[in-house]
Structure formats: C-alpha cells, structure tokens
Amino acid sequence: MDQQLPRGRVSATEPVLRSRLLPRISFQSLLVLTAFSAVVIAVVYAADQGGPYATAAAVGLFFAVCMFVCSAFIFLLSWAVSFLPRVAGVTALVVGIALAMTRLLGIPLGMLSLLQETIWLINFQIIGWFLLLYPFTATEETDAASPFAGDQLPPQIFAPREPSN
C-alpha cells in the first residue's frame, strides 16, 4: 500500500487551536470597557465632591450592582438545590451545625448573628435533612414521552390543506 504524501509545502508547526479555557476578548471591547469605567469613576468622584446628580447616579449604580449580585446569588442557590439536592442538603446540615456550635460557644458573628437564632438553626436542619433524604430530580420518563425525543415532528391537530383548495 502506497501512502500518499501531501503535495506542496508542509508546515512544521502545529495549527492554532481555539482555546477553550480563555475567552477571546477583542481590543475594541477592552477600549469600550475602559471608557465605561472612566465615566463611572468620574461620576463617583463628582459624587464624592458633593454633586447631587452625581450622588444620585452613584447610588443608582450601586443599587443596580447590589441587585445583580443578590439575583445571581439567589439563582446559584436555586440552581444548586435543583441540580445537586444531596450536596445542598449536606451543606445546609453543615452550616446549621456550625451556626449552632458558634451559638453554644458564644462566638459573635456580627451581621450574621441573626442566623444563630433558634428558628434559623431548625430551618437549616429541616431543609438539609429533607434534601438529603428526599432529593427531587427530573424524571427521565418525561423526556421519552416528548414528541421531539425521536427527532420527529409533533402530531398535527389539523390536517394539512391541499394546495388546490
């Protein structure tokens, strides 16, 4: 068997592959981000100097960032409970036990001292044991009953019309 050799010039280097680890960021997007950051810093500086509109803009921006962070935290918490119920249950149990130990040892937690109240400790234990013993997951049967499961179209309610009608 003869093996065909490639014709023409053969490259001695390996081809460039797209990295799956690092995002591809363009120079233009970095310039836009720098310009946006400069405007935000100028507004915050003007608010620090006593500008009323700049103060209002800085407070509004701070509120928007806080709402984004809180929404992301709540989304990640609900995602963890729905996709990893046993892990979330064990985490709730460990957090509840750790908070109970800090309460028994008299360790102040500052702003988190509210979580040392009895109702919070009981809730952590109940939710943790529930997620550990009765995890809820999506059933596989629902996917098999879907009309799209076998790459087929769903049944039609009305019959297709004849082109002559």
PDB file of C-alpha atoms in Angstrom:
ATOM      1  CA  MET A   1       0.000   0.000   0.000  1.00  0.00           C
ATOM      2  CA  ASP A   2       1.375   3.314  -1.005  1.00  0.00           C
ATOM      3  CA  GLN A   3       0.739   6.205   1.295  1.00  0.00           C
ATOM      4  CA  GLN A   4       0.094   9.483  -0.398  1.00  0.00           C
ATOM      5  CA  LEU A   5       2.481  12.217   0.635  1.00  0.00           C
ATOM      6  CA  PRO A   6       0.992  15.709   0.795  1.00  0.00           C
ATOM      7  CA  ARG A   7       1.852  17.862  -2.184  1.00  0.00           C
ATOM      8  CA  GLY A   8       3.328  21.265  -1.824  1.00  0.00           C
ATOM      9  CA  ARG A   9       4.808  22.798   1.242  1.00  0.00           C
ATOM     10  CA  VAL A  10       4.274  21.057   4.601  1.00  0.00           C
ATOM     11  CA  SER A  11       4.112  23.197   7.739  1.00  0.00           C
ATOM     12  CA  ALA A  12       6.450  22.218  10.553  1.00  0.00           C
ATOM     13  CA  THR A  13       4.278  23.909  13.189  1.00  0.00           C
ATOM     14  CA  GLU A  14       1.017  22.722  14.631  1.00  0.00           C
ATOM     15  CA  PRO A  15      -2.191  24.542  13.650  1.00  0.00           C
ATOM     16  CA  VAL A  16      -3.509  27.177  16.029  1.00  0.00           C
ATOM     17  CA  LEU A  17      -6.439  25.801  18.010  1.00  0.00           C
ATOM     18  CA  ARG A  18      -9.020  27.970  19.721  1.00  0.00           C
ATOM     19  CA  SER A  19      -8.527  27.936  23.445  1.00  0.00           C
ATOM     20  CA  ARG A  20     -11.454  26.605  25.412  1.00  0.00           C
ATOM     21  CA  LEU A  21     -10.121  27.944  28.694  1.00  0.00           C
ATOM     22  CA  LEU A  22      -9.571  31.627  27.994  1.00  0.00           C
ATOM     23  CA  PRO A  23     -12.243  33.847  26.468  1.00  0.00           C
ATOM     24  CA  ARG A  24     -11.425  35.604  23.237  1.00  0.00           C
ATOM     25  CA  ILE A  25     -11.525  39.320  24.008  1.00  0.00           C
ATOM     26  CA  SER A  26     -11.029  41.889  21.306  1.00  0.00           C
ATOM     27  CA  PHE A  27      -9.052  45.091  21.674  1.00  0.00           C
ATOM     28  CA  GLN A  28     -12.178  47.077  20.828  1.00  0.00           C
ATOM     29  CA  SER A  29     -14.122  45.544  23.735  1.00  0.00           C
ATOM     30  CA  LEU A  30     -11.272  46.449  26.102  1.00  0.00           C
ATOM     31  CA  LEU A  31     -11.397  50.062  24.884  1.00  0.00           C
ATOM     32  CA  VAL A  32     -15.183  50.191  25.418  1.00  0.00           C
ATOM     33  CA  LEU A  33     -14.776  48.730  28.917  1.00  0.00           C
ATOM     34  CA  THR A  34     -12.039  51.279  29.715  1.00  0.00           C
ATOM     35  CA  ALA A  35     -14.200  54.187  28.515  1.00  0.00           C
ATOM     36  CA  PHE A  36     -17.200  52.950  30.521  1.00  0.00           C
ATOM     37  CA  SER A  37     -15.027  52.550  33.631  1.00  0.00           C
ATOM     38  CA  ALA A  38     -13.662  56.077  33.185  1.00  0.00           C
ATOM     39  CA  VAL A  39     -17.185  57.521  33.083  1.00  0.00           C
ATOM     40  CA  VAL A  40     -18.192  55.563  36.215  1.00  0.00           C
ATOM     41  CA  ILE A  41     -15.067  56.705  38.084  1.00  0.00           C
ATOM     42  CA  ALA A  42     -15.701  60.335  37.056  1.00  0.00           C
ATOM     43  CA  VAL A  43     -19.306  60.159  38.310  1.00  0.00           C
ATOM     44  CA  VAL A  44     -18.260  58.598  41.617  1.00  0.00           C
ATOM     45  CA  TYR A  45     -15.527  61.224  42.039  1.00  0.00           C
ATOM     46  CA  ALA A  46     -18.043  64.014  41.359  1.00  0.00           C
ATOM     47  CA  ALA A  47     -20.387  62.433  43.905  1.00  0.00           C
ATOM     48  CA  ASP A  48     -17.558  62.423  46.443  1.00  0.00           C
ATOM     49  CA  GLN A  49     -17.035  66.146  45.780  1.00  0.00           C
ATOM     50  CA  GLY A  50     -20.686  66.852  46.610  1.00  0.00           C
ATOM     51  CA  GLY A  51     -22.501  66.852  43.262  1.00  0.00           C
ATOM     52  CA  PRO A  52     -26.184  65.999  43.891  1.00  0.00           C
ATOM     53  CA  TYR A  53     -26.854  64.461  40.460  1.00  0.00           C
ATOM     54  CA  ALA A  54     -23.618  62.536  40.571  1.00  0.00           C
ATOM     55  CA  THR A  55     -24.535  61.254  44.033  1.00  0.00           C
ATOM     56  CA  ALA A  56     -27.908  60.100  42.738  1.00  0.00           C
ATOM     57  CA  ALA A  57     -26.247  58.391  39.757  1.00  0.00           C
ATOM     58  CA  ALA A  58     -23.678  56.702  42.029  1.00  0.00           C
ATOM     59  CA  VAL A  59     -26.397  55.459  44.396  1.00  0.00           C
ATOM     60  CA  GLY A  60     -28.435  54.173  41.446  1.00  0.00           C
ATOM     61  CA  LEU A  61     -25.404  52.373  40.054  1.00  0.00           C
ATOM     62  CA  PHE A  62     -24.615  50.902  43.465  1.00  0.00           C
ATOM     63  CA  PHE A  63     -28.233  49.713  43.779  1.00  0.00           C
ATOM     64  CA  ALA A  64     -28.117  48.090  40.327  1.00  0.00           C
ATOM     65  CA  VAL A  65     -24.861  46.291  41.138  1.00  0.00           C
ATOM     66  CA  CYS A  66     -26.240  45.095  44.506  1.00  0.00           C
ATOM     67  CA  MET A  67     -29.424  43.813  42.864  1.00  0.00           C
ATOM     68  CA  PHE A  68     -27.371  41.978  40.228  1.00  0.00           C
ATOM     69  CA  VAL A  69     -25.201  40.332  42.897  1.00  0.00           C
ATOM     70  CA  CYS A  70     -28.235  39.335  45.011  1.00  0.00           C
ATOM     71  CA  SER A  71     -30.074  37.968  41.957  1.00  0.00           C
ATOM     72  CA  ALA A  72     -27.007  35.969  40.901  1.00  0.00           C
ATOM     73  CA  PHE A  73     -26.663  34.558  44.434  1.00  0.00           C
ATOM     74  CA  ILE A  74     -30.345  33.542  44.578  1.00  0.00           C
ATOM     75  CA  PHE A  75     -30.096  31.982  41.101  1.00  0.00           C
ATOM     76  CA  LEU A  76     -26.998  29.985  42.062  1.00  0.00           C
ATOM     77  CA  LEU A  77     -28.677  28.858  45.280  1.00  0.00           C
ATOM     78  CA  SER A  78     -31.791  27.669  43.440  1.00  0.00           C
ATOM     79  CA  TRP A  79     -29.645  26.031  40.745  1.00  0.00           C
ATOM     80  CA  ALA A  80     -27.635  24.165  43.390  1.00  0.00           C
ATOM     81  CA  VAL A  81     -30.790  22.942  45.117  1.00  0.00           C
ATOM     82  CA  SER A  82     -32.395  21.795  41.867  1.00  0.00           C
ATOM     83  CA  PHE A  83     -29.392  20.103  40.261  1.00  0.00           C
ATOM     84  CA  LEU A  84     -27.452  18.995  43.348  1.00  0.00           C
ATOM     85  CA  PRO A  85     -30.074  18.379  46.049  1.00  0.00           C
ATOM     86  CA  ARG A  86     -27.963  15.991  48.137  1.00  0.00           C
ATOM     87  CA  VAL A  87     -24.943  18.308  48.113  1.00  0.00           C
ATOM     88  CA  ALA A  88     -27.170  21.261  49.031  1.00  0.00           C
ATOM     89  CA  GLY A  89     -28.719  19.183  51.845  1.00  0.00           C
ATOM     90  CA  VAL A  90     -25.329  18.247  53.287  1.00  0.00           C
ATOM     91  CA  THR A  91     -24.230  21.884  53.018  1.00  0.00           C
ATOM     92  CA  ALA A  92     -27.351  23.068  54.859  1.00  0.00           C
ATOM     93  CA  LEU A  93     -26.733  20.497  57.608  1.00  0.00           C
ATOM     94  CA  VAL A  94     -23.087  21.518  57.984  1.00  0.00           C
ATOM     95  CA  VAL A  95     -23.954  25.219  58.053  1.00  0.00           C
ATOM     96  CA  GLY A  96     -26.686  24.582  60.642  1.00  0.00           C
ATOM     97  CA  ILE A  97     -24.335  22.600  62.872  1.00  0.00           C
ATOM     98  CA  ALA A  98     -21.577  25.217  62.514  1.00  0.00           C
ATOM     99  CA  LEU A  99     -24.003  28.018  63.443  1.00  0.00           C
ATOM    100  CA  ALA A 100     -25.259  26.006  66.432  1.00  0.00           C
ATOM    101  CA  MET A 101     -21.676  25.484  67.615  1.00  0.00           C
ATOM    102  CA  THR A 102     -20.879  29.200  67.306  1.00  0.00           C
ATOM    103  CA  ARG A 103     -24.013  29.943  69.326  1.00  0.00           C
ATOM    104  CA  LEU A 104     -23.114  27.431  72.036  1.00  0.00           C
ATOM    105  CA  LEU A 105     -19.526  28.701  72.227  1.00  0.00           C
ATOM    106  CA  GLY A 106     -20.683  32.322  72.290  1.00  0.00           C
ATOM    107  CA  ILE A 107     -18.769  33.394  69.182  1.00  0.00           C
ATOM    108  CA  PRO A 108     -20.230  36.655  67.832  1.00  0.00           C
ATOM    109  CA  LEU A 109     -20.808  36.699  64.081  1.00  0.00           C
ATOM    110  CA  GLY A 110     -21.616  40.383  63.665  1.00  0.00           C
ATOM    111  CA  MET A 111     -24.222  40.869  60.947  1.00  0.00           C
ATOM    112  CA  LEU A 112     -24.705  37.095  60.622  1.00  0.00           C
ATOM    113  CA  SER A 113     -25.720  36.740  64.270  1.00  0.00           C
ATOM    114  CA  LEU A 114     -29.350  36.640  63.088  1.00  0.00           C
ATOM    115  CA  LEU A 115     -28.600  33.163  61.684  1.00  0.00           C
ATOM    116  CA  GLN A 116     -27.811  31.949  65.219  1.00  0.00           C
ATOM    117  CA  GLU A 117     -31.454  32.282  66.227  1.00  0.00           C
ATOM    118  CA  THR A 118     -33.297  29.040  67.001  1.00  0.00           C
ATOM    119  CA  ILE A 119     -35.693  29.300  64.063  1.00  0.00           C
ATOM    120  CA  TRP A 120     -32.807  29.563  61.579  1.00  0.00           C
ATOM    121  CA  LEU A 121     -30.997  26.612  63.137  1.00  0.00           C
ATOM    122  CA  ILE A 122     -34.148  24.467  62.926  1.00  0.00           C
ATOM    123  CA  ASN A 123     -34.782  25.552  59.316  1.00  0.00           C
ATOM    124  CA  PHE A 124     -31.251  24.632  58.260  1.00  0.00           C
ATOM    125  CA  GLN A 125     -31.664  21.185  59.794  1.00  0.00           C
ATOM    126  CA  ILE A 126     -35.143  20.528  58.363  1.00  0.00           C
ATOM    127  CA  ILE A 127     -34.225  21.681  54.851  1.00  0.00           C
ATOM    128  CA  GLY A 128     -30.909  19.836  54.960  1.00  0.00           C
ATOM    129  CA  TRP A 129     -32.435  16.518  56.061  1.00  0.00           C
ATOM    130  CA  PHE A 130     -35.271  16.869  53.529  1.00  0.00           C
ATOM    131  CA  LEU A 131     -32.871  17.457  50.631  1.00  0.00           C
ATOM    132  CA  LEU A 132     -30.615  14.645  51.817  1.00  0.00           C
ATOM    133  CA  LEU A 133     -33.323  12.017  52.286  1.00  0.00           C
ATOM    134  CA  TYR A 134     -35.867  13.014  49.634  1.00  0.00           C
ATOM    135  CA  PRO A 135     -33.967  14.597  46.739  1.00  0.00           C
ATOM    136  CA  PHE A 136     -36.142  15.678  43.866  1.00  0.00           C
ATOM    137  CA  THR A 137     -34.901  15.338  40.317  1.00  0.00           C
ATOM    138  CA  ALA A 138     -36.434  15.437  36.860  1.00  0.00           C
ATOM    139  CA  THR A 139     -37.719  12.076  35.766  1.00  0.00           C
ATOM    140  CA  GLU A 140     -36.346  10.528  32.606  1.00  0.00           C
ATOM    141  CA  GLU A 141     -39.825   9.406  31.522  1.00  0.00           C
ATOM    142  CA  THR A 142     -40.876  12.940  30.652  1.00  0.00           C
ATOM    143  CA  ASP A 143     -38.142  13.183  28.020  1.00  0.00           C
ATOM    144  CA  ALA A 144     -39.148   9.893  26.389  1.00  0.00           C
ATOM    145  CA  ALA A 145     -42.789  10.992  26.047  1.00  0.00           C
ATOM    146  CA  SER A 146     -41.847  14.200  24.263  1.00  0.00           C
ATOM    147  CA  PRO A 147     -42.747  14.254  20.547  1.00  0.00           C
ATOM    148  CA  PHE A 148     -39.328  15.822  19.887  1.00  0.00           C
ATOM    149  CA  ALA A 149     -37.427  12.975  21.596  1.00  0.00           C
ATOM    150  CA  GLY A 150     -37.043  10.866  18.447  1.00  0.00           C
ATOM    151  CA  ASP A 151     -36.303  13.790  16.099  1.00  0.00           C
ATOM    152  CA  GLN A 152     -39.851  13.749  14.826  1.00  0.00           C
ATOM    153  CA  LEU A 153     -42.424  16.472  14.456  1.00  0.00           C
ATOM    154  CA  PRO A 154     -45.329  16.623  16.919  1.00  0.00           C
ATOM    155  CA  PRO A 155     -48.712  15.344  15.688  1.00  0.00           C
ATOM    156  CA  GLN A 156     -50.755  17.926  13.847  1.00  0.00           C
ATOM    157  CA  ILE A 157     -54.124  18.984  15.185  1.00  0.00           C
ATOM    158  CA  PHE A 158     -55.470  19.976  11.772  1.00  0.00           C
ATOM    159  CA  ALA A 159     -54.769  18.023   8.628  1.00  0.00           C
ATOM    160  CA  PRO A 160     -52.662  19.902   6.077  1.00  0.00           C
ATOM    161  CA  ARG A 161     -54.651  21.598   3.309  1.00  0.00           C
ATOM    162  CA  GLU A 162     -54.480  20.589  -0.291  1.00  0.00           C
ATOM    163  CA  PRO A 163     -52.676  23.133  -2.471  1.00  0.00           C
ATOM    164  CA  SER A 164     -55.691  23.250  -4.821  1.00  0.00           C
ATOM    165  CA  ASN A 165     -58.055  24.497  -2.060  1.00  0.00           C
TER     166      ASN A 165
END
